[in-house]
Amino acid sequence: MLEKIAAYTILGLFLYLSGCSISNRLICTIVLQQRHLIESQVVIHSDYQGDLLPMATAEAGFHMSTVASRHILWSNLSFYGLGTRHSSSAPVNCRKRNVPTRVKYSALSGTHFSSAGKCKLQGTGCSHNRKRAIVRWKPVCCKSQHAENLGGVTAKNEHRRLFIDGAKDLGPLNGMTNGPNILEFQDVQPLKENGGLIINEHTEETRTHNAVIDPIEEEAWDLLRDSIVYYCGSPIGTIAANDPTSSNMLNYDQVFIRDFIPSGIAFLLKGEYDIVRNFILHTLQLQSWEKTMDCHSPGQGLMPASFKVRTVPLDGDDNATEEVLDPDFGEAAIGRVAPVDSGLWWIILLRAYGKISGDRSVQERIDVQTGIKMILKLCLADGFDMFPTLLVTDGSCMIDRRMGIHGHPLEIQALFYSALLCAREMLAPEDGSADLLRALNNRLVALSFHIREYYWTDLRKLNEIYRYKTEEYSYDAVNKFNIYPDQIPPWLVEWMPNKGGYLIGNLQPAHMDFRFFSLGNFWSVVSGLATLEQSHAILDLIEAKWNDLVVDMPFKICYPALEGQEWQIITGSDPKNTPWSYHNGGSWPTLLWQLTVACTKMNRPEIAARAVEVAERRIARDRWPEYYDTKKGRFIGKQARLFQTWSIAGYLVAKLLLNNPSSAKILITDEDPELVNAFSCMISANPRRTRGRKNSKQTYII
């Protein structure tokens, strides 16, 4: 018996070391012969990430007597370090202090047959410092034919023959999310013997399985999973960038709320729900942390901009450590600006998780319901503002530096509207929520009217503004915000197409920001903040101005850029936001996914497909930059990080949505008939409410 095992091992090592271009599955069958000979369930594991898996080494095997007996197998990239076992009762620490989090999450599988069919023993674990560990095991039956019905495979003499097809993603295992190096057991194909070796006649055909995986997508998934961060052994988010060329990480090694949204959507569309669930619940815990800057604390509902997993020593024990989450609410951010959009994105992601997974238990939890109410309380709080829009400071959203968006930026209003609709859908019908829901509905009506009526601009509206009278003191004034016609910039007169329009970037007394901000317009379409006609007009403008907004790389974060004295005054001569760079007219690949959701909703996916095609020409070759510079997006950004996670995730979400447009419904909110009716009433009647004493408003309890 031992001689046969040694013979198979030597043969496998010879084939692997000789560089022979032999099929991956042929090597697998050699290992499986070993597995049969030792008559046990064997875990086949490799740290090699290519197609050819060096499984002929003795690294492939250790005995699992029962499912209950759990072991951890560590293996180096070299096949010389073999067979070391550790008990799973000891904690597996996947992270060390002062080391950037670049851990991979992988799942390992072994398979056996029974009279009931083909099943596999699956394990999940994590890796660090070129090592991997299995920390959890679970038997799972595969979706394939029963063993007795498989052609060419019989139960005779208890011999079981199969091959493994690598590089195929699995669904969630044992409450954990799978990583890139997963071995999936495909349907068993007819095999034949040749000189004592088992050869598969359909190797290449089976290797492609049902579809050919695009190499750019495959690379993107590997990179996305490389960016996963773990907390106490569970995936909790993705770091902002995993750039090996950067010596100064700044805060790019942290998990940002807004940056994780496309990553979370990608995992949800892939059927990997646990990382999103963990992210939602752990960030919710951070919401209640004390937040203080210069002796001042913001509202309790504020969500952090980002957080980092840190390893700290346990109190009273110098030899033991623990992992803690260290959030940043803006106290350490550049400019010290609180992230207004974090809580809004969190609510949107929570709804998406529930809709696609069917797991409504998360949003029904008391702590989650309380978290939703705290965010709403913060957003719906009374203030001095006369407008239904949220008043924020500069740098409180994706554009997190000084760019002249303080006031009522469109991006915040679109996310606010979307979050209100999502929250209304998820709030439990309780007596204590009645007043909150009433305030929420009132705000939705007022906000939708305000944005649709005063932010919208097209050629007709532009001509109307051009003829505005100013200094109107009247309740029935046409020029309610006292906008001076000379504010219309010369570039807009020539740029506005005959067909199409958009929502302006900002509106304040005597000020309209006519710049086109992409994210705000995309999400206004997705959320239904823009009307059906306005949504189509926005996409019409994108098509008409393709050479300005897309050109060589999608998508301009805003158009046009601030230049000259205007750039000096508004940005404070920001060296990072120079004209046509970064937030000042830079091109951001992550915006692909929001564009795709908007196009999918309006049944115009060809626009998004065209943008994705443009991005695919160079984004992988350029190593997935954070943003691009120049007016046409031809240069990689001068300070752009490479392997930016949300550039990777944005591309993946766009591809997934184009392949399955119906999945976009987890993000889309349609117009509520009650809101449409209320909006129509406000349009037909005088928008000015009757003056008089205001009824005392009831309070609501959080």
XYZ file of C-alpha atoms in Angstrom:
702
model
C 0.000 0.000 0.000
C 2.698 2.477 1.016
C 4.731 1.592 -2.061
C 1.801 2.502 -4.329
C 1.266 5.795 -2.528
C 4.964 6.641 -2.888
C 4.877 5.711 -6.577
C 1.960 8.021 -7.312
C 3.612 10.817 -5.341
C 6.924 10.492 -7.200
C 5.111 10.382 -10.554
C 3.164 13.518 -9.731
C 6.277 15.361 -8.568
C 8.117 14.368 -11.725
C 5.328 15.662 -13.979
C 5.048 18.928 -12.083
C 8.789 19.654 -11.792
C 9.467 18.702 -15.408
C 7.104 21.458 -16.561
C 5.196 18.988 -18.688
C 2.125 20.616 -20.310
C -0.152 18.003 -18.868
C -3.765 18.575 -18.005
C -4.536 19.860 -14.561
C -7.115 17.111 -14.205
C -4.607 14.365 -15.010
C -2.555 15.458 -12.032
C -5.729 15.565 -9.992
C -6.501 11.963 -10.848
C -3.062 10.923 -9.605
C -3.806 12.539 -6.291
C -7.222 10.945 -6.190
C -5.638 7.527 -6.684
C -3.614 8.325 -3.585
C -6.817 9.273 -1.849
C -8.413 5.956 -2.720
C -5.396 4.023 -1.578
C -5.370 5.587 1.864
C -9.176 5.111 1.950
C -10.016 8.429 3.516
C -11.592 11.767 2.663
C -8.804 13.954 1.463
C -8.568 17.681 1.218
C -6.783 18.805 -1.916
C -5.161 22.163 -1.409
C -2.752 24.341 -3.320
C -1.387 27.820 -2.927
C -0.639 28.018 -6.637
C -3.087 30.433 -8.257
C -2.793 29.411 -11.900
C -4.591 26.772 -13.922
C -2.064 24.025 -13.231
C -2.448 22.909 -9.642
C 0.568 21.086 -8.203
C -1.641 18.636 -6.373
C 0.614 15.680 -7.020
C 2.607 16.567 -3.952
C 2.036 14.986 -0.615
C 0.636 18.388 0.411
C -2.683 17.089 -0.849
C -3.537 14.740 1.908
C -4.365 14.307 5.530
C -6.954 12.087 7.080
C -10.376 13.258 8.234
C -11.888 10.488 10.294
C -15.217 12.254 10.922
C -16.796 15.563 10.106
C -16.633 16.453 13.787
C -12.843 16.078 13.945
C -11.478 19.417 12.785
C -7.865 20.136 11.898
C -5.955 23.018 10.426
C -3.508 22.392 7.622
C -0.875 25.011 6.915
C 1.084 24.912 3.657
C 3.709 27.201 2.210
C 3.894 28.273 -1.417
C 6.736 25.815 -1.726
C 5.632 22.180 -1.645
C 8.482 21.255 0.687
C 6.743 22.401 3.867
C 4.138 19.682 4.240
C 1.644 18.178 6.588
C 1.866 20.328 9.708
C -1.340 20.094 11.760
C -2.717 22.371 14.419
C -5.767 22.006 16.538
C -8.677 24.273 15.579
C -9.272 25.032 19.224
C -6.443 27.560 19.029
C -7.460 30.905 17.568
C -6.359 31.663 14.037
C -4.964 35.174 13.860
C -4.944 36.301 10.227
C -3.498 39.697 10.881
C -0.471 41.283 12.518
C 0.091 44.784 13.789
C 1.473 47.359 11.361
C 1.016 45.038 8.403
C -1.387 46.183 5.659
C -4.363 43.891 5.481
C -3.904 41.854 2.340
C -5.356 38.544 3.319
C -7.037 36.126 0.992
C -10.022 34.085 1.838
C -10.185 30.631 0.386
C -12.295 27.525 0.599
C -11.081 23.976 0.267
C -13.016 20.883 -0.626
C -12.776 17.129 -0.483
C -15.333 14.805 -2.065
C -16.728 11.361 -1.417
C -19.578 9.335 -2.876
C -22.430 7.601 -1.173
C -25.487 5.785 -2.438
C -27.333 9.097 -2.177
C -25.033 10.844 -4.663
C -21.950 13.027 -4.693
C -21.124 15.119 -1.661
C -18.161 17.192 -0.691
C -16.461 18.129 2.524
C -15.966 21.867 2.394
C -13.699 23.957 4.535
C -13.287 27.656 4.968
C -10.369 29.610 6.237
C -8.008 32.473 5.759
C -4.423 33.181 4.847
C -1.576 35.382 6.002
C 2.165 35.531 5.378
C 1.936 33.012 2.520
C 0.094 30.470 4.668
C -3.448 29.231 4.714
C -5.617 27.592 7.278
C -8.835 25.632 7.297
C -10.873 26.647 10.298
C -14.291 25.178 9.587
C -15.596 22.047 7.860
C -19.004 21.113 6.520
C -20.365 18.308 4.312
C -22.381 19.664 1.387
C -24.056 17.649 -1.357
C -23.360 18.834 -4.886
C -25.966 19.489 -7.557
C -25.175 16.632 -9.902
C -26.319 13.185 -10.865
C -26.474 10.363 -8.351
C -23.374 8.215 -8.314
C -25.128 5.171 -9.634
C -26.277 7.090 -12.737
C -22.908 8.543 -13.728
C -21.625 7.259 -17.051
C -18.298 5.548 -16.758
C -18.249 5.745 -12.961
C -19.486 2.885 -10.906
C -19.557 1.849 -7.308
C -17.776 -1.360 -8.131
C -15.235 -2.319 -5.471
C -15.957 1.040 -3.834
C -13.729 2.766 -6.424
C -14.681 6.421 -6.925
C -13.071 8.426 -9.722
C -13.556 12.092 -10.353
C -11.731 15.228 -11.304
C -11.736 18.743 -9.969
C -12.385 21.822 -12.026
C -10.718 24.816 -10.390
C -11.307 28.517 -10.397
C -15.077 28.348 -9.944
C -16.753 30.353 -7.244
C -18.995 28.734 -4.681
C -21.865 30.119 -2.679
C -21.496 30.906 0.999
C -19.933 28.124 3.022
C -20.647 27.545 6.661
C -21.565 31.146 7.248
C -18.475 32.509 5.514
C -17.800 34.047 2.114
C -15.583 32.246 -0.352
C -12.376 33.512 -1.823
C -10.771 33.339 -5.216
C -8.993 29.972 -5.002
C -12.002 27.736 -4.621
C -12.057 24.226 -6.013
C -15.509 23.303 -7.293
C -16.468 19.739 -8.065
C -18.164 19.625 -11.453
C -20.219 16.855 -12.961
C -18.163 13.712 -13.346
C -17.276 12.972 -16.979
C -16.631 9.558 -18.514
C -13.063 8.539 -17.839
C -10.874 5.848 -19.341
C -7.748 4.104 -18.255
C -4.468 4.452 -20.109
C -1.397 2.823 -18.713
C -2.707 2.926 -15.171
C -3.620 6.636 -15.366
C -7.139 8.040 -15.505
C -7.554 10.409 -18.441
C -10.542 12.643 -19.098
C -11.549 12.762 -22.762
C -13.391 16.094 -22.388
C -10.816 18.060 -20.429
C -10.905 21.328 -22.350
C -14.623 21.203 -22.942
C -15.356 20.654 -19.264
C -12.782 23.214 -18.224
C -14.795 25.982 -19.853
C -17.936 24.504 -18.285
C -20.988 26.411 -19.532
C -19.363 29.784 -20.251
C -15.942 31.240 -20.862
C -14.826 33.492 -18.014
C -13.598 36.838 -19.263
C -9.944 37.262 -18.193
C -10.514 40.874 -17.102
C -13.448 39.840 -14.919
C -11.470 36.930 -13.506
C -8.596 39.238 -12.611
C -11.025 41.725 -11.091
C -12.604 39.076 -8.855
C -9.176 37.923 -7.684
C -8.208 41.498 -6.844
C -11.493 42.190 -5.101
C -11.095 39.153 -2.891
C -7.486 40.108 -2.212
C -8.809 43.323 -0.685
C -11.074 41.632 1.873
C -10.492 42.599 5.502
C -11.190 40.199 8.358
C -12.285 40.824 11.892
C -12.157 37.961 14.387
C -11.926 35.498 11.520
C -14.904 36.820 9.540
C -14.885 38.994 6.410
C -16.059 42.480 7.273
C -15.271 44.693 4.278
C -12.690 45.652 1.657
C -9.824 48.104 1.925
C -9.888 51.215 -0.243
C -6.801 50.295 -2.263
C -4.250 47.503 -2.357
C -1.496 49.339 -4.187
C 1.885 47.583 -3.838
C 3.649 50.518 -5.501
C 2.635 52.998 -2.799
C 4.936 53.499 0.179
C 2.493 55.734 2.051
C -0.912 54.126 2.565
C -2.465 57.134 4.358
C -5.986 55.854 5.049
C -6.297 53.708 1.916
C -5.827 50.589 4.057
C -9.114 51.294 5.830
C -12.637 50.132 5.029
C -14.642 53.124 3.801
C -18.416 52.979 3.985
C -19.002 54.602 0.592
C -16.131 52.694 -1.038
C -17.472 49.341 0.127
C -20.913 49.855 -1.465
C -19.915 48.631 -4.971
C -17.923 45.800 -3.362
C -20.938 44.828 -1.281
C -23.248 44.958 -4.314
C -20.807 42.787 -6.277
C -20.756 40.167 -3.519
C -24.548 40.256 -3.243
C -24.986 39.760 -6.989
C -22.524 36.878 -6.780
C -24.578 35.226 -4.030
C -22.005 35.833 -1.286
C -24.049 37.491 1.425
C -22.118 37.039 4.664
C -19.503 39.720 4.119
C -22.277 42.269 3.530
C -24.195 41.092 6.580
C -21.083 41.371 8.740
C -20.338 44.823 7.357
C -23.863 46.069 8.084
C -23.930 44.831 11.659
C -20.405 45.839 12.648
C -20.674 49.356 11.237
C -23.970 49.655 13.081
C -22.115 48.999 16.334
C -19.728 51.838 15.484
C -22.658 54.244 15.121
C -23.033 54.441 18.881
C -19.332 55.170 19.546
C -18.428 58.451 21.149
C -17.480 61.003 18.503
C -15.720 64.149 19.665
C -13.647 66.835 18.001
C -12.470 69.828 19.998
C -14.941 69.056 22.788
C -17.893 68.903 20.360
C -19.891 65.779 19.547
C -22.116 65.390 16.461
C -25.461 63.597 16.441
C -25.654 59.998 17.571
C -26.924 58.768 14.220
C -23.709 59.638 12.392
C -22.039 56.668 10.714
C -18.234 56.590 10.372
C -16.451 57.499 7.167
C -14.179 54.487 7.584
C -12.771 52.029 10.071
C -9.679 49.916 10.496
C -9.069 46.568 12.167
C -6.287 46.953 14.712
C -4.566 44.367 16.862
C -4.006 45.522 20.416
C -2.651 43.758 23.519
C -5.159 42.483 26.012
C -5.284 44.271 29.338
C -3.245 42.447 31.928
C -1.756 39.945 29.481
C 1.271 40.988 27.446
C 1.286 37.728 25.491
C -2.301 37.942 24.233
C -3.821 40.294 21.698
C -7.266 41.094 20.409
C -8.685 42.725 17.301
C -10.640 45.954 17.613
C -12.411 48.215 15.141
C -11.073 51.756 15.068
C -13.601 54.092 13.357
C -13.006 57.535 11.885
C -15.993 59.892 11.941
C -14.026 62.688 10.338
C -11.798 63.512 13.315
C -8.727 62.277 11.430
C -9.914 62.928 7.873
C -8.309 65.567 5.684
C -10.344 68.674 6.362
C -12.073 67.114 9.391
C -15.420 66.770 7.595
C -18.149 64.443 8.836
C -19.367 61.940 6.189
C -23.027 62.761 5.585
C -23.391 60.116 2.875
C -22.189 57.145 4.986
C -25.479 56.610 6.818
C -27.476 57.078 3.614
C -25.415 54.471 1.752
C -25.710 52.135 4.748
C -29.520 52.204 4.543
C -29.435 51.622 0.765
C -27.110 48.622 1.174
C -29.263 47.206 3.989
C -32.317 47.188 1.734
C -30.347 45.633 -1.137
C -29.125 42.859 1.177
C -32.650 42.019 2.307
C -34.121 42.045 -1.191
C -31.538 39.795 -2.818
C -30.852 37.390 0.053
C -34.415 37.122 1.312
C -33.031 37.506 4.828
C -35.318 40.116 6.372
C -34.275 39.125 9.881
C -31.354 41.569 9.777
C -33.452 44.646 9.066
C -36.057 43.480 11.614
C -33.550 43.344 14.463
C -34.169 45.870 17.207
C -30.666 47.316 16.999
C -30.932 47.707 13.209
C -34.347 49.349 13.480
C -32.908 51.715 16.074
C -29.947 52.481 13.824
C -32.268 53.380 10.932
C -34.293 55.685 13.194
C -31.171 57.399 14.505
C -30.013 58.202 10.971
C -33.462 59.484 10.066
C -33.656 61.578 13.215
C -30.341 63.199 12.333
C -31.449 63.926 8.749
C -34.988 65.076 9.586
C -34.020 67.304 12.497
C -35.453 70.804 12.449
C -33.127 73.660 11.670
C -33.004 77.157 10.271
C -33.188 76.029 6.653
C -36.297 76.908 4.616
C -35.623 74.170 2.068
C -36.415 70.421 2.284
C -32.916 69.594 1.024
C -30.122 68.618 3.409
C -27.733 71.442 4.248
C -24.132 70.152 4.365
C -20.619 71.494 4.318
C -18.050 71.067 1.564
C -16.414 67.650 1.284
C -19.173 65.651 2.989
C -19.688 63.061 0.233
C -17.690 61.393 -2.565
C -16.163 64.774 -3.353
C -14.483 64.972 0.034
C -12.316 68.031 -0.583
C -13.117 71.685 -1.063
C -14.870 71.945 -4.420
C -17.563 74.551 -3.843
C -20.374 72.033 -3.191
C -21.307 73.283 0.285
C -24.988 73.995 0.710
C -27.409 71.586 -0.928
C -25.360 69.400 -3.335
C -27.363 67.148 -5.643
C -25.454 63.982 -4.674
C -26.531 64.271 -1.039
C -30.146 65.051 -2.001
C -30.377 62.021 -4.321
C -28.937 59.704 -1.672
C -31.172 61.297 0.976
C -34.284 60.697 -1.113
C -33.243 57.108 -1.858
C -32.471 56.402 1.813
C -35.851 57.798 2.890
C -37.673 55.479 0.490
C -35.575 52.476 1.579
C -36.078 53.274 5.269
C -39.835 53.631 4.842
C -39.890 50.193 3.254
C -37.929 48.604 6.105
C -39.272 50.358 9.204
C -41.417 48.087 11.349
C -45.033 49.298 11.688
C -44.999 50.275 15.347
C -46.852 52.916 17.300
C -43.571 54.629 18.090
C -42.753 54.931 14.363
C -46.011 56.618 13.287
C -44.775 60.180 13.759
C -41.428 59.372 12.189
C -43.122 57.864 9.122
C -45.373 60.903 8.831
C -42.386 63.250 8.908
C -40.596 61.001 6.408
C -43.512 61.067 3.949
C -43.866 64.823 4.210
C -40.165 65.266 3.502
C -40.311 62.941 0.488
C -43.060 64.978 -1.135
C -41.378 68.318 -0.468
C -37.936 67.086 -1.516
C -39.109 65.568 -4.794
C -41.008 68.741 -5.699
C -38.052 70.967 -4.839
C -35.492 69.016 -6.871
C -37.687 68.400 -9.903
C -38.912 71.968 -10.047
C -35.815 74.026 -9.169
C -32.775 71.848 -9.979
C -33.852 70.788 -13.450
C -32.359 72.568 -16.429
C -32.645 72.061 -20.156
C -32.633 74.416 -23.089
C -36.152 75.649 -22.324
C -35.438 76.187 -18.629
C -32.145 77.882 -19.439
C -33.939 80.354 -21.656
C -36.433 80.954 -18.840
C -33.623 81.756 -16.401
C -32.062 84.017 -19.010
C -35.233 86.133 -18.911
C -35.617 86.169 -15.121
C -36.563 89.383 -13.375
C -34.674 89.957 -10.153
C -35.375 91.526 -6.761
C -38.914 90.135 -6.661
C -40.485 90.629 -3.258
C -43.643 88.552 -3.479
C -45.108 85.272 -2.321
C -45.817 84.497 -5.973
C -42.375 85.358 -7.321
C -41.173 83.430 -10.359
C -37.501 83.884 -9.527
C -37.853 82.575 -5.973
C -34.132 82.334 -5.276
C -33.221 85.665 -6.868
C -30.980 84.095 -9.501
C -29.236 86.655 -11.687
C -29.314 85.773 -15.394
C -25.639 86.723 -15.718
C -24.843 83.625 -13.645
C -25.481 81.449 -16.697
C -21.925 80.489 -17.709
C -20.923 80.984 -21.367
C -19.850 77.344 -21.718
C -23.362 76.129 -20.854
C -25.042 78.158 -23.588
C -23.024 76.253 -26.190
C -22.911 72.932 -24.330
C -26.614 72.328 -23.651
C -27.999 70.000 -26.349
C -31.340 70.545 -28.049
C -32.505 67.182 -26.696
C -31.667 66.364 -23.111
C -31.113 68.032 -19.775
C -29.831 67.422 -16.263
C -30.162 68.344 -12.609
C -27.793 71.130 -11.591
C -25.209 70.567 -8.898
C -26.428 72.955 -6.211
C -29.007 75.610 -5.433
C -28.812 78.354 -2.837
C -30.096 81.921 -2.597
C -28.743 83.895 -5.570
C -26.605 80.944 -6.643
C -27.039 78.049 -9.067
C -24.130 75.682 -9.618
C -24.608 74.689 -13.266
C -21.904 72.010 -13.264
C -22.997 68.510 -14.250
C -22.322 66.147 -11.328
C -22.507 62.549 -12.485
C -23.290 60.637 -9.304
C -26.121 62.960 -8.295
C -27.772 62.659 -11.702
C -27.280 58.881 -11.905
C -28.794 58.304 -8.481
C -31.658 60.699 -9.140
C -32.616 58.343 -11.974
C -32.125 55.224 -9.856
C -34.105 56.519 -6.884
C -36.919 58.085 -8.892
C -36.083 61.566 -7.652
C -36.064 62.632 -11.294
C -39.299 62.149 -13.231
C -39.531 59.601 -16.028
C -39.114 62.321 -18.663
C -36.214 63.900 -16.802
C -34.509 60.519 -16.403
C -34.614 59.868 -20.142
C -33.409 63.414 -20.792
C -30.387 62.850 -18.528
C -29.430 59.756 -20.542
C -30.049 61.690 -23.763
C -27.582 64.330 -22.603
C -24.992 61.660 -21.776
C -25.273 60.279 -25.293
C -25.146 63.742 -26.844
C -22.103 64.779 -24.784
C -20.262 61.463 -24.847
C -17.029 63.097 -26.039
C -17.037 65.339 -22.981
C -18.225 62.953 -20.273
C -16.605 59.669 -21.351
C -14.087 59.944 -24.226
C -11.205 57.596 -23.320
C -12.348 56.558 -19.830
C -15.720 56.767 -18.076
C -16.878 58.749 -16.230
C -16.336 62.455 -15.506
C -17.153 63.062 -11.850
C -18.210 66.590 -12.811
C -18.168 68.765 -15.877
C -16.576 71.160 -16.584
C -13.500 71.618 -14.423
C -12.804 74.747 -12.401
C -9.935 76.649 -13.985
C -7.910 79.810 -13.517
C -8.987 82.257 -10.869
C -12.190 80.318 -10.264
C -10.120 77.265 -9.322
C -7.947 79.357 -7.008
C -10.877 80.920 -5.179
C -13.191 77.909 -4.901
C -10.663 75.142 -4.165
C -8.116 77.307 -2.367
C -5.546 76.392 -5.059
C -5.812 72.715 -4.116
C -2.826 70.967 -5.764
C -4.718 67.678 -5.938
C -7.842 69.185 -7.523
C -6.102 70.927 -10.388
C -8.202 71.338 -13.556
C -9.311 68.004 -15.075
C -7.846 66.019 -12.203
C -9.285 64.119 -9.233
C -12.618 65.678 -8.163
C -12.160 68.642 -10.489
C -13.226 67.028 -13.743
C -11.323 63.751 -13.308
C -12.630 60.492 -14.776
C -13.639 57.846 -12.221
C -14.144 54.225 -13.368
C -16.154 53.380 -10.236
C -19.032 55.502 -11.597
C -19.652 52.744 -14.149
C -21.887 50.850 -11.755
C -24.177 53.784 -10.943
C -24.446 54.560 -14.662
C -25.347 50.939 -15.360
C -28.083 50.856 -12.711
C -29.585 54.056 -14.128
C -29.463 52.765 -17.715
C -30.910 49.416 -16.679
C -33.842 51.079 -14.937
C -34.638 53.141 -18.028
C -34.240 50.096 -20.283
C -31.310 51.656 -22.115
C -28.446 49.273 -21.229
C -26.643 49.952 -24.498
C -25.329 53.220 -23.057
C -23.749 51.449 -20.084
C -22.446 48.624 -22.290
C -20.720 51.184 -24.489
C -19.085 52.796 -21.450
C -17.930 49.422 -20.115
C -16.425 48.617 -23.489
C -14.435 51.856 -23.384
C -13.174 51.076 -19.874
C -12.145 47.524 -20.790
C -9.689 48.779 -23.381
C -7.214 49.908 -20.752
C -8.396 49.706 -17.123
C -6.796 46.315 -16.450
C -3.654 47.235 -18.367
C -3.409 50.419 -16.318
C -3.741 48.340 -13.112
C -7.168 49.612 -12.033
C -6.406 53.244 -11.136
C -8.522 55.303 -8.774
C -9.086 58.035 -11.352
C -7.804 59.475 -14.642
C -6.627 62.990 -15.493
C -6.873 65.349 -18.476
C -9.929 66.543 -20.332
C -10.225 63.296 -22.274
C -9.169 61.011 -19.432
C -6.015 59.868 -21.207
C -3.570 59.884 -18.263
C -3.650 57.874 -15.069
C -4.249 60.354 -12.237
C -1.073 61.982 -10.995
C -1.839 60.908 -7.408
C -4.175 58.011 -8.232
C -3.765 54.789 -6.292
C -3.480 51.632 -8.340
C -5.637 48.589 -7.687
C -8.326 50.848 -6.268
C -11.004 48.558 -4.876
C -14.054 50.502 -5.921
C -12.722 50.857 -9.465
C -12.521 47.077 -9.539
C -15.900 46.553 -7.881
C -17.616 49.208 -9.989
C -16.542 47.407 -13.152
C -17.704 44.036 -11.803
C -21.123 45.347 -10.764
C -21.588 46.909 -14.201
C -20.768 43.602 -15.892
C -23.030 41.610 -13.561
C -25.951 43.972 -14.132
C -25.511 43.926 -17.900
C -25.536 40.122 -17.825
C -28.574 40.009 -15.542
C -30.535 43.287 -15.735
C -33.327 42.031 -13.456
C -30.921 42.012 -10.499
C -30.817 45.829 -10.578
C -34.172 45.855 -8.789
C -32.364 45.522 -5.445
C -31.149 49.119 -5.899
C -33.995 50.699 -7.838
C -36.872 52.482 -6.144
C -39.910 53.245 -8.268
C -42.172 56.236 -7.925
C -44.729 55.869 -5.161
C -48.285 56.523 -6.468
C -49.057 58.560 -3.359
C -45.992 60.740 -3.942
C -46.898 61.192 -7.601
C -50.412 62.255 -6.626
C -49.137 64.662 -3.970
C -46.595 66.092 -6.394
C -49.314 66.659 -9.015
C -51.418 68.491 -6.475
C -48.510 70.763 -5.580
C -47.871 71.528 -9.263
C -51.509 72.339 -9.999
C -51.933 74.462 -6.902
C -49.860 77.377 -5.682
C -46.731 75.829 -4.086
C -46.960 78.504 -1.388
C -48.805 77.086 1.599
C -51.483 79.131 3.324
C -49.924 81.357 5.948
C -51.046 81.136 9.532
C -50.276 79.599 12.870
C -48.586 76.251 12.531
C -50.056 73.339 14.427
C -47.822 71.989 17.125
C -45.947 69.043 15.722
C -45.929 65.804 17.633
C -42.615 64.421 18.654
C -41.443 60.943 17.892
C -39.430 58.732 20.179
C -36.322 56.932 19.015
